[in-house]
Coordinates of C-alpha atoms in Angstrom, one line a residue:
X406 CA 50.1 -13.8 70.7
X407 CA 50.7 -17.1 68.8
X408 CA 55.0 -18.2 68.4
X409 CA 55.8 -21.0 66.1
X410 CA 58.8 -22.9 66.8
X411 CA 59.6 -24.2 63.2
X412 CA 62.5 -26.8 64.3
X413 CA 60.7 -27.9 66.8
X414 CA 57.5 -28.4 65.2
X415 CA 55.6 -26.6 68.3
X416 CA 53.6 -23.5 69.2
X417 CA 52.8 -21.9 72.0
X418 CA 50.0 -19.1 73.0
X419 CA 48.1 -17.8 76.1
X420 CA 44.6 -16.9 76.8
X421 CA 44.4 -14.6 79.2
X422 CA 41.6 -15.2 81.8
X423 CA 42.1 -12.1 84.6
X424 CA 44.5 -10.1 86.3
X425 CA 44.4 -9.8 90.4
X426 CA 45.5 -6.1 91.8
X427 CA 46.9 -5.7 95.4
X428 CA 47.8 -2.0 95.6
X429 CA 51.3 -2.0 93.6
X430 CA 51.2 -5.8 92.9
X431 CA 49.8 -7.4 90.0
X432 CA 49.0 -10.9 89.4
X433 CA 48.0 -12.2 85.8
X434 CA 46.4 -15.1 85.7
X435 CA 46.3 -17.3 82.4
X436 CA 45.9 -20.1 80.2
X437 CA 49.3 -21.3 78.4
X438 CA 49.7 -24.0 75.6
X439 CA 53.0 -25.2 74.6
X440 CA 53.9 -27.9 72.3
X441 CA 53.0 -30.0 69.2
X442 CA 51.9 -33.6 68.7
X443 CA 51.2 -35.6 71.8
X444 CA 53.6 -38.3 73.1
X445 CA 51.5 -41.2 73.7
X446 CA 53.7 -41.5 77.2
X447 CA 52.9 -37.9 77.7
X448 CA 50.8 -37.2 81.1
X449 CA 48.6 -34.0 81.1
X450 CA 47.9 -31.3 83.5
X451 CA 44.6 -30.4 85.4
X452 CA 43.7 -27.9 82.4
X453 CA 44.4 -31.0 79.9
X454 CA 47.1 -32.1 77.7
X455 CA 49.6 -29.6 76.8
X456 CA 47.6 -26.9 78.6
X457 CA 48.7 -25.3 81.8
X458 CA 47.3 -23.0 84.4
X459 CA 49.6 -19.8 84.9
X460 CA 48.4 -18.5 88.7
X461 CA 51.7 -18.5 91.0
X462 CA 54.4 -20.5 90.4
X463 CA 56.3 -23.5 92.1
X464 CA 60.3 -24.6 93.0
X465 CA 60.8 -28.5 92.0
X466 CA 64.1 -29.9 93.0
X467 CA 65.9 -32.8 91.5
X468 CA 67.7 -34.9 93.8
X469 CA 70.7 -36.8 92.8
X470 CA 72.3 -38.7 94.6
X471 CA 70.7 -38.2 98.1
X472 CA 68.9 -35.3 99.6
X473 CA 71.3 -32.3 99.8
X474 CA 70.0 -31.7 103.5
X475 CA 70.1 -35.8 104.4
X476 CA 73.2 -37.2 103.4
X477 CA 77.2 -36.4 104.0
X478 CA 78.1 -34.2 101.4
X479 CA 81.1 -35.7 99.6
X480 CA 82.0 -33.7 96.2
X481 CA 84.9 -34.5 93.4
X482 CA 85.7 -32.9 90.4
X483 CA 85.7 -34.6 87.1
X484 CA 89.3 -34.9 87.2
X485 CA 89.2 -35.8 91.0
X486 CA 87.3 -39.0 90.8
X487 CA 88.6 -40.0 86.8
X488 CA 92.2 -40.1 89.1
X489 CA 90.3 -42.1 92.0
X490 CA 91.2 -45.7 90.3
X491 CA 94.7 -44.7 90.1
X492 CA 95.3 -45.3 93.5
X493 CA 94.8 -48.1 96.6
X494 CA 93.3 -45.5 98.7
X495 CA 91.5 -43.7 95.9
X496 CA 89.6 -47.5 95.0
X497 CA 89.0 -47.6 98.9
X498 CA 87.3 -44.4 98.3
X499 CA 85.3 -45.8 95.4
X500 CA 84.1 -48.4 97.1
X501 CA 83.1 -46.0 100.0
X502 CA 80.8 -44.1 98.2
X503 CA 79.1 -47.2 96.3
X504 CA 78.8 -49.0 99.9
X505 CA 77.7 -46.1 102.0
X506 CA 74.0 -44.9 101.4
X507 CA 74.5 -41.7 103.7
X508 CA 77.1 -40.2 101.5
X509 CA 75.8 -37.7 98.7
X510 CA 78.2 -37.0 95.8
X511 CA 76.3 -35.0 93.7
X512 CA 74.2 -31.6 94.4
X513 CA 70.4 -31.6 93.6
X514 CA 69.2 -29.2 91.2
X515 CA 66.0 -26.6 91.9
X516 CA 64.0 -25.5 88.6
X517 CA 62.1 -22.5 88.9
X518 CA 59.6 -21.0 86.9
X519 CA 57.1 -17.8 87.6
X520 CA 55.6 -14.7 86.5
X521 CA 58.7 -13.8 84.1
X522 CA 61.5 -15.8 86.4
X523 CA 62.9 -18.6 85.1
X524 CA 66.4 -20.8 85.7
X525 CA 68.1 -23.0 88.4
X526 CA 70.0 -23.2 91.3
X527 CA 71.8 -25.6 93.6
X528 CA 73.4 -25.8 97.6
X529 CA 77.0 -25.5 97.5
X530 CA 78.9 -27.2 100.4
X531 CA 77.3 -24.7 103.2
X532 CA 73.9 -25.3 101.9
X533 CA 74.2 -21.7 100.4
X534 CA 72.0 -21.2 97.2
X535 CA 74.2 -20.6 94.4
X536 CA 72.2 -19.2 90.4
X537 CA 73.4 -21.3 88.1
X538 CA 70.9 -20.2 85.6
X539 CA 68.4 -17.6 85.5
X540 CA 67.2 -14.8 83.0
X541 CA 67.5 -12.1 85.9
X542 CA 68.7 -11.2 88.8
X543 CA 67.6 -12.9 91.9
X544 CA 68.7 -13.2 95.7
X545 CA 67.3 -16.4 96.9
X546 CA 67.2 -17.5 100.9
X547 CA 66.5 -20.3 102.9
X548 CA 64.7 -19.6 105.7
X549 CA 64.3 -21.7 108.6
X550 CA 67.2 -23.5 108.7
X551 CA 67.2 -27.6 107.5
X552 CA 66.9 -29.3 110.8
X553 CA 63.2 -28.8 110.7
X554 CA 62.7 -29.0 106.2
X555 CA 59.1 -29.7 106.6
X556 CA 58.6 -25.9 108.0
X557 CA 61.7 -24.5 105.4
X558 CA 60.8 -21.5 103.3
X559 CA 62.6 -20.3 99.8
X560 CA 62.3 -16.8 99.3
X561 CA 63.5 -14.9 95.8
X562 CA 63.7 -11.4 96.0
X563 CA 63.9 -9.3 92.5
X564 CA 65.9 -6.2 91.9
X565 CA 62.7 -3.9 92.7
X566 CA 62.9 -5.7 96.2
X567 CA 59.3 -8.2 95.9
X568 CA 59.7 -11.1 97.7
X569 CA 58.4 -14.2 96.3
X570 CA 57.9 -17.1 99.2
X571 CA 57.7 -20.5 98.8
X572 CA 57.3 -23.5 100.5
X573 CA 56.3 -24.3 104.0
X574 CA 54.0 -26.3 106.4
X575 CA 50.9 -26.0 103.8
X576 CA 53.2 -25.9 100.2
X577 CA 55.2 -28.6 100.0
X578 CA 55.3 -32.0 98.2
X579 CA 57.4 -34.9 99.2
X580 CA 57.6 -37.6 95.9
X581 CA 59.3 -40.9 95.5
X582 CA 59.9 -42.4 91.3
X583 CA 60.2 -46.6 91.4
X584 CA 61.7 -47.6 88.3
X585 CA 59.6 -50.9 88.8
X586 CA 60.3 -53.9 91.5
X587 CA 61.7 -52.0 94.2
X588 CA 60.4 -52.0 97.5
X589 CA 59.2 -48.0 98.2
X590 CA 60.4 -48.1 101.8
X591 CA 64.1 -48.1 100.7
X592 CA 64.0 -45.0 98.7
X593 CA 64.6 -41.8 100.0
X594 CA 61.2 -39.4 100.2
X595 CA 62.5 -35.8 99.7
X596 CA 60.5 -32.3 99.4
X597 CA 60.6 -32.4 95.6
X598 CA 58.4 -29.2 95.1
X599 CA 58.2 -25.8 96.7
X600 CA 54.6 -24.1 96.0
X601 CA 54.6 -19.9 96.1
X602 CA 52.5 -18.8 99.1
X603 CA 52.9 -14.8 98.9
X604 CA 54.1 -12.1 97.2
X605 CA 54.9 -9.2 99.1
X606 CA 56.5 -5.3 97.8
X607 CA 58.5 -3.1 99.8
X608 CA 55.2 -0.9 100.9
X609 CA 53.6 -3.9 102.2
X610 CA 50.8 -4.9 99.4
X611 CA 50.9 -8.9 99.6
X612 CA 49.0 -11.8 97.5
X613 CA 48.3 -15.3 99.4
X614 CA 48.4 -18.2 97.9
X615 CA 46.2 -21.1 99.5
X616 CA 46.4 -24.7 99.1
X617 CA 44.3 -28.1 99.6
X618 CA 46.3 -31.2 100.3
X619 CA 45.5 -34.3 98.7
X620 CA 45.4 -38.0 99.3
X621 CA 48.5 -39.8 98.4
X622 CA 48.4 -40.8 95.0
X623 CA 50.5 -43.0 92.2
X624 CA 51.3 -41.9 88.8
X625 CA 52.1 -44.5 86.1
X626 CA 55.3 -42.9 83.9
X627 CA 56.3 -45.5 81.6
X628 CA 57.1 -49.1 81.1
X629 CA 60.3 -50.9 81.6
X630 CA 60.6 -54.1 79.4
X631 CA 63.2 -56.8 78.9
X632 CA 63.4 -59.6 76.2
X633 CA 66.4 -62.4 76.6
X634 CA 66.0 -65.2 74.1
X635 CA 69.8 -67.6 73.7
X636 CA 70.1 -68.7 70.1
X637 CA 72.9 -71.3 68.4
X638 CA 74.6 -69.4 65.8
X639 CA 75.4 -73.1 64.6
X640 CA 71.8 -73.5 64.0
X641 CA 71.3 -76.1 66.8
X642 CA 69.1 -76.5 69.3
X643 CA 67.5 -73.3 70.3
X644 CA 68.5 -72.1 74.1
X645 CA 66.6 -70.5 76.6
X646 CA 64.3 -67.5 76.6
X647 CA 63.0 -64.9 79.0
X648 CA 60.9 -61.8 79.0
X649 CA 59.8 -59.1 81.8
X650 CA 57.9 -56.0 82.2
X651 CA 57.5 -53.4 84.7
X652 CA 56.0 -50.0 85.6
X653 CA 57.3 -47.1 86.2
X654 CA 56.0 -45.2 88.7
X655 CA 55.6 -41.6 90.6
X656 CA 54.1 -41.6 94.3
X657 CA 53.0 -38.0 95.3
X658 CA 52.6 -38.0 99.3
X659 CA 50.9 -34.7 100.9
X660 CA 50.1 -33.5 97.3
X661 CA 49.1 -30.0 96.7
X662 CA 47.1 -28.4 94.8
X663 CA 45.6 -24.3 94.6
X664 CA 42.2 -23.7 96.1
X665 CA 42.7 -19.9 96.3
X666 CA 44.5 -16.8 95.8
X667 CA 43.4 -13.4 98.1
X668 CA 45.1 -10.0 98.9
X669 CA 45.8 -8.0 101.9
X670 CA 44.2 -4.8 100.0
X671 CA 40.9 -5.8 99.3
X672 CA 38.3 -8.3 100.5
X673 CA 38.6 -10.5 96.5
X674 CA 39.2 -13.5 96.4
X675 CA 39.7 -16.0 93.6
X676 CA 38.6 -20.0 94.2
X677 CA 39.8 -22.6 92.3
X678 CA 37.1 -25.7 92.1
X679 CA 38.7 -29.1 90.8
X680 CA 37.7 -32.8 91.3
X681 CA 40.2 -35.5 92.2
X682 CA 40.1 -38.2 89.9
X683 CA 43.3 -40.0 91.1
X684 CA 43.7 -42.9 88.0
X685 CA 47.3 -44.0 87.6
X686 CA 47.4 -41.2 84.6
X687 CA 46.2 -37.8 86.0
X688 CA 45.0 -37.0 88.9
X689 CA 43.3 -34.0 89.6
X690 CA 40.5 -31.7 86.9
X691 CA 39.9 -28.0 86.9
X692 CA 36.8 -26.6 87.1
X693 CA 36.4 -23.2 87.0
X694 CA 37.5 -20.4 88.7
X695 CA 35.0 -18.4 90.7
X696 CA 36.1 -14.0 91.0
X697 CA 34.6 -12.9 93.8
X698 CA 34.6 -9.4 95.0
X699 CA 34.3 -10.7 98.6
X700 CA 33.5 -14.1 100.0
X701 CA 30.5 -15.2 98.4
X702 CA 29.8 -12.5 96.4
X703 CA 30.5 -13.6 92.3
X704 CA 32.1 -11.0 90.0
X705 CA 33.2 -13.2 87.5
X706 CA 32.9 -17.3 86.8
X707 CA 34.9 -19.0 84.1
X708 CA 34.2 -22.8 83.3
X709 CA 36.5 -25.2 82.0
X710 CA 35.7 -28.0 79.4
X711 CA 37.0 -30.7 78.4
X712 CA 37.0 -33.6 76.1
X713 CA 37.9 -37.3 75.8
X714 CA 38.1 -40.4 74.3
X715 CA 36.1 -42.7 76.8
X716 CA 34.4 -41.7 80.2
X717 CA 36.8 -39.0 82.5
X718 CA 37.2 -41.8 85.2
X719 CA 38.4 -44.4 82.9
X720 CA 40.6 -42.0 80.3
X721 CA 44.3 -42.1 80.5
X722 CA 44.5 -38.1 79.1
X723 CA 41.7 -35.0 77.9
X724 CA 41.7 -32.5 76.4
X725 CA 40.4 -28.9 76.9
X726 CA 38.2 -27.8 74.4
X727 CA 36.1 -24.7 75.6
X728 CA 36.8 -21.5 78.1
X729 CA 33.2 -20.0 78.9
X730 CA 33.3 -16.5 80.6
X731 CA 30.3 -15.5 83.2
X732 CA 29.5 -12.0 84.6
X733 CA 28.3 -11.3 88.1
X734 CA 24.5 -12.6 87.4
X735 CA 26.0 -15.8 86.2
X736 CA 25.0 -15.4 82.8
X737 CA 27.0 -16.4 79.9
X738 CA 29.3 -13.7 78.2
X739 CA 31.6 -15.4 75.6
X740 CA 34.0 -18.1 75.1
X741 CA 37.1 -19.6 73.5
X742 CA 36.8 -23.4 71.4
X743 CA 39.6 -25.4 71.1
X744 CA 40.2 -27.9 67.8
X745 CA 42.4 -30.7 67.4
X746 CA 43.6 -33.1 65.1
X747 CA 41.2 -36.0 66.5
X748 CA 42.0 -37.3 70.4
X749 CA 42.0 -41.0 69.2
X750 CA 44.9 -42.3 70.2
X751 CA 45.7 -45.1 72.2
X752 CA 45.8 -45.4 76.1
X753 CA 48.7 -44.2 77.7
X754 CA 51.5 -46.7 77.9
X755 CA 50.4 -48.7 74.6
X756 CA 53.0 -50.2 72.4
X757 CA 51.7 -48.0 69.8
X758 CA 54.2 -45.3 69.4
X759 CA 57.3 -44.7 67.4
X760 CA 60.8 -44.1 68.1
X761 CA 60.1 -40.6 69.6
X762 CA 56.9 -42.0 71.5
X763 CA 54.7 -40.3 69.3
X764 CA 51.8 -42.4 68.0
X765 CA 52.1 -44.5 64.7
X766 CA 49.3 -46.2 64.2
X767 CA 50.4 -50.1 64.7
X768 CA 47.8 -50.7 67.4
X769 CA 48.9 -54.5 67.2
X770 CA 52.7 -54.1 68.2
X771 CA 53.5 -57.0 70.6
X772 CA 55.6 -54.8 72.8
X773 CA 57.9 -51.4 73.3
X774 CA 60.7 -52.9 72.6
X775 CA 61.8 -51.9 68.6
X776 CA 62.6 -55.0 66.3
X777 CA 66.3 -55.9 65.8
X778 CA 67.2 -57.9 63.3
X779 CA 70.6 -60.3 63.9
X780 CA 71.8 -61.6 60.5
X781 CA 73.0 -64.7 62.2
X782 CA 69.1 -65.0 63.6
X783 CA 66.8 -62.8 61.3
X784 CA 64.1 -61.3 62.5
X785 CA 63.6 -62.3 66.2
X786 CA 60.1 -62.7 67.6
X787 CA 58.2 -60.5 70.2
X788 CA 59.6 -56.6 68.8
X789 CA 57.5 -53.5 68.0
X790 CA 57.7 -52.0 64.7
X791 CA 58.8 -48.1 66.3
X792 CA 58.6 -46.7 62.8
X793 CA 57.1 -43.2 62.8
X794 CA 53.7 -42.1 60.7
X795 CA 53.3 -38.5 60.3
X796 CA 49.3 -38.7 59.5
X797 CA 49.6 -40.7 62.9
X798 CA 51.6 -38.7 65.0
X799 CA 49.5 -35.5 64.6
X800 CA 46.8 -36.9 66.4
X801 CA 45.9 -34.8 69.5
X802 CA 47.9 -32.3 68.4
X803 CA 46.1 -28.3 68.5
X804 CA 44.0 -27.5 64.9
X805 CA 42.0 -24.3 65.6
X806 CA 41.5 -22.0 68.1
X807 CA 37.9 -20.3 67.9
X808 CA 38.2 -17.0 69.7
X809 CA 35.2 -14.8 71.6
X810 CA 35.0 -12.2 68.7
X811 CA 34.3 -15.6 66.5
X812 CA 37.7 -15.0 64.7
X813 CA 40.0 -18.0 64.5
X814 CA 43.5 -19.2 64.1
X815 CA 44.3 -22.7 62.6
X816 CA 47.3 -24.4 62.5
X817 CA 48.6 -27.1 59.9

């Protein structure tokens, strides 16, 4: 099933690549791609750009402020702190929360997304999860208490009583962003995602989830750029000027990622193979996944490839472009192609890009900033032209889909 999002200018589809069975339980495992054109910004997963392996699930929690479980929890209502300034002792209070690091004045939010759940929730002032969106009915716990949050566990329960848990010694990812001249050590290092480790019914079928740790790695997000320049508006001497650039950056410590999924109903296992690549842009490739009907015994194979502009190591983004299908004998059964419009587009981070960040084509742009023209001034020196080009911006963006039975859906 292929739906077009005509506003947004996006699709999205799935290929569906197998489905795990643990007496009641069912686990379907896919391929799903979601979007459009590709933001030249834009970092892509281990299955490629706009691609995304669907096999379990993960809890990522955006901390504001300071960790819910780390800091004094201080909370105000809009109206409460607009009337802070109104007062000595509500400026005292002010200054309080600017000057005092411990304090945390805002509640973090946790986004989760997996097998049909989707929505959000947050700790209210007991550290009691509270939905604030979802599409059904969940009861979600903490278990293990927050003095130990290294060891914590979330787990969702549905209304047909599975338990969904997440987290743990072997799930969890602590991350740190550095908007770029700031010393890492001063910024607080938070659990920031909470991997699913089983699924378990009410008659006691259950699906493990098993993970790898990785090395700790740093992701390059954007760039951060500054141009000062001090002109007479008299048309005297011209004053000074300045200019400065930095990275933004993602640090991933104790990074995760799946190695395999098993059951306590059967002796099958399924074993994710990927290689770490770890270059500032992505970090980690699929594979294949391996089916096996016990441990070392193949049932099924299915290879991922991929393409890209330069050599893997030295590329800042790929893209997938087949899904080959084995049997038991390792022999080749059938495949899905994948099309798209080109993959030349500049490296990651390139000035190249329009308002939106989508590729436009000026490859000679002197920096991210866009030009501003002063009338007093004119045109002042050193600014990108941001303005957009559609036959640009399409680049990398999904053409064709080739599927097994040689049929094929294009899109325009």
């Amino acid at each position: 099933n292929i739906s077009v999002n005509e506003s947004m200018g996006e699709i999205s589809t799935s290929i569906p690549l197998y489905n795990l069975k643990s007496g009641g339980l069912n686990l379907p495992i896919s391929l799903s791609y979601a979007g459009g054109a590709v933001k030249v910004d834009q970092l892509s997963s281990w299955t490629g750009i706009n691609w995304n392996l669907r096999a379990g699930g993960v809890i990522t929690r955006t901390v504001r402020d300071r960790p819910d479980e780390l800091g004094n929890r201080e909370f105000y209502t809009d109206e409460e702190f607009n009337n802070l300034p109104q007062t000595i002792e509500g400026i005292n209070t002010l200054k309080k929360l600017h000057d005092i690091k411990s304090k945390d004045s805002e509640v973090d939010i946790f986004n989760f997304n997996f097998l049909g759940f989707s929505g959000s929730f947050f700790l209210d002032k007991n550290l009691t999860p509270k939905l604030s969106s979802y599409n059904k009915e969940l009861d979600i716990q903490f278990v293990g208490g927050f003095s130990d949050i290294d060891s914590q566990q979330i787990i969702i329960t549905d209304a047909k009583g599975i338990q969904w848990s997440f987290g743990g010694v072997n799930a969890t990812e602590r991350t740190r962003t550095n908007p770029g001249g700031v010393d890492f050590s001063t910024l607080d290092n938070p659990i920031t995602s909470f991997y699913l480790v089983k699924i378990k019914n009410t008659i006691g079928d259950e699906i493990y989830f098993d993970y790898l740790e990785d090395d700790d790695y740093t992701t390059y997000l954007g760039v951060n750029e500054f141009i000062s320049e001090i002109k007479a508006l008299d048309g005297g001497q011209k004053g000074s000027s300045s200019t400065g650039k930095s990275t933004l950056k993602n640090i991933v410590y104790n990074g995760k990622y799946l190695s395999k999924i098993r059951s306590n109903r059967n002796e099958q296992e399924i074993v994710f193979s990927s290689t770490f690549i770890g270059n500032h842009h992505f970090h980690r490739v699929l594979n294949s996944i391996e089916i096996n009907k016990k441990a070392n015994e193949l049932f099924k194979k299915i290879d991922f490839l991929y393409i890209h502009k330069k050599e893997l190591i030295s590329s800042t983004r790929f893209f997938l472009n087949k899904v080959e299908f084995f049997n038991k004998n390792n022999t080749f059964e059938n495949k899905y192609i994948f099309e798209y419009n080109g993959i030349q587009l500049p490296d990651r981070l390139s000035t190249a890009k329009d308002h939106l960040g989508y590729y436009n084509g000026v490859n000679n742009n002197p920096s991210h900033l866009p030009i501003k023209i002063i009338d007093e001034w004119g045109n002042v020196e050193g600014f990108a032209n941001r303005e957009p080009s559609f036959s640009s911006a399409i680049t990398g963006a999904l053409a064709k889909i080739i599927y097994p039975t040689k049929g094929y859906t294009t899109f325009e």
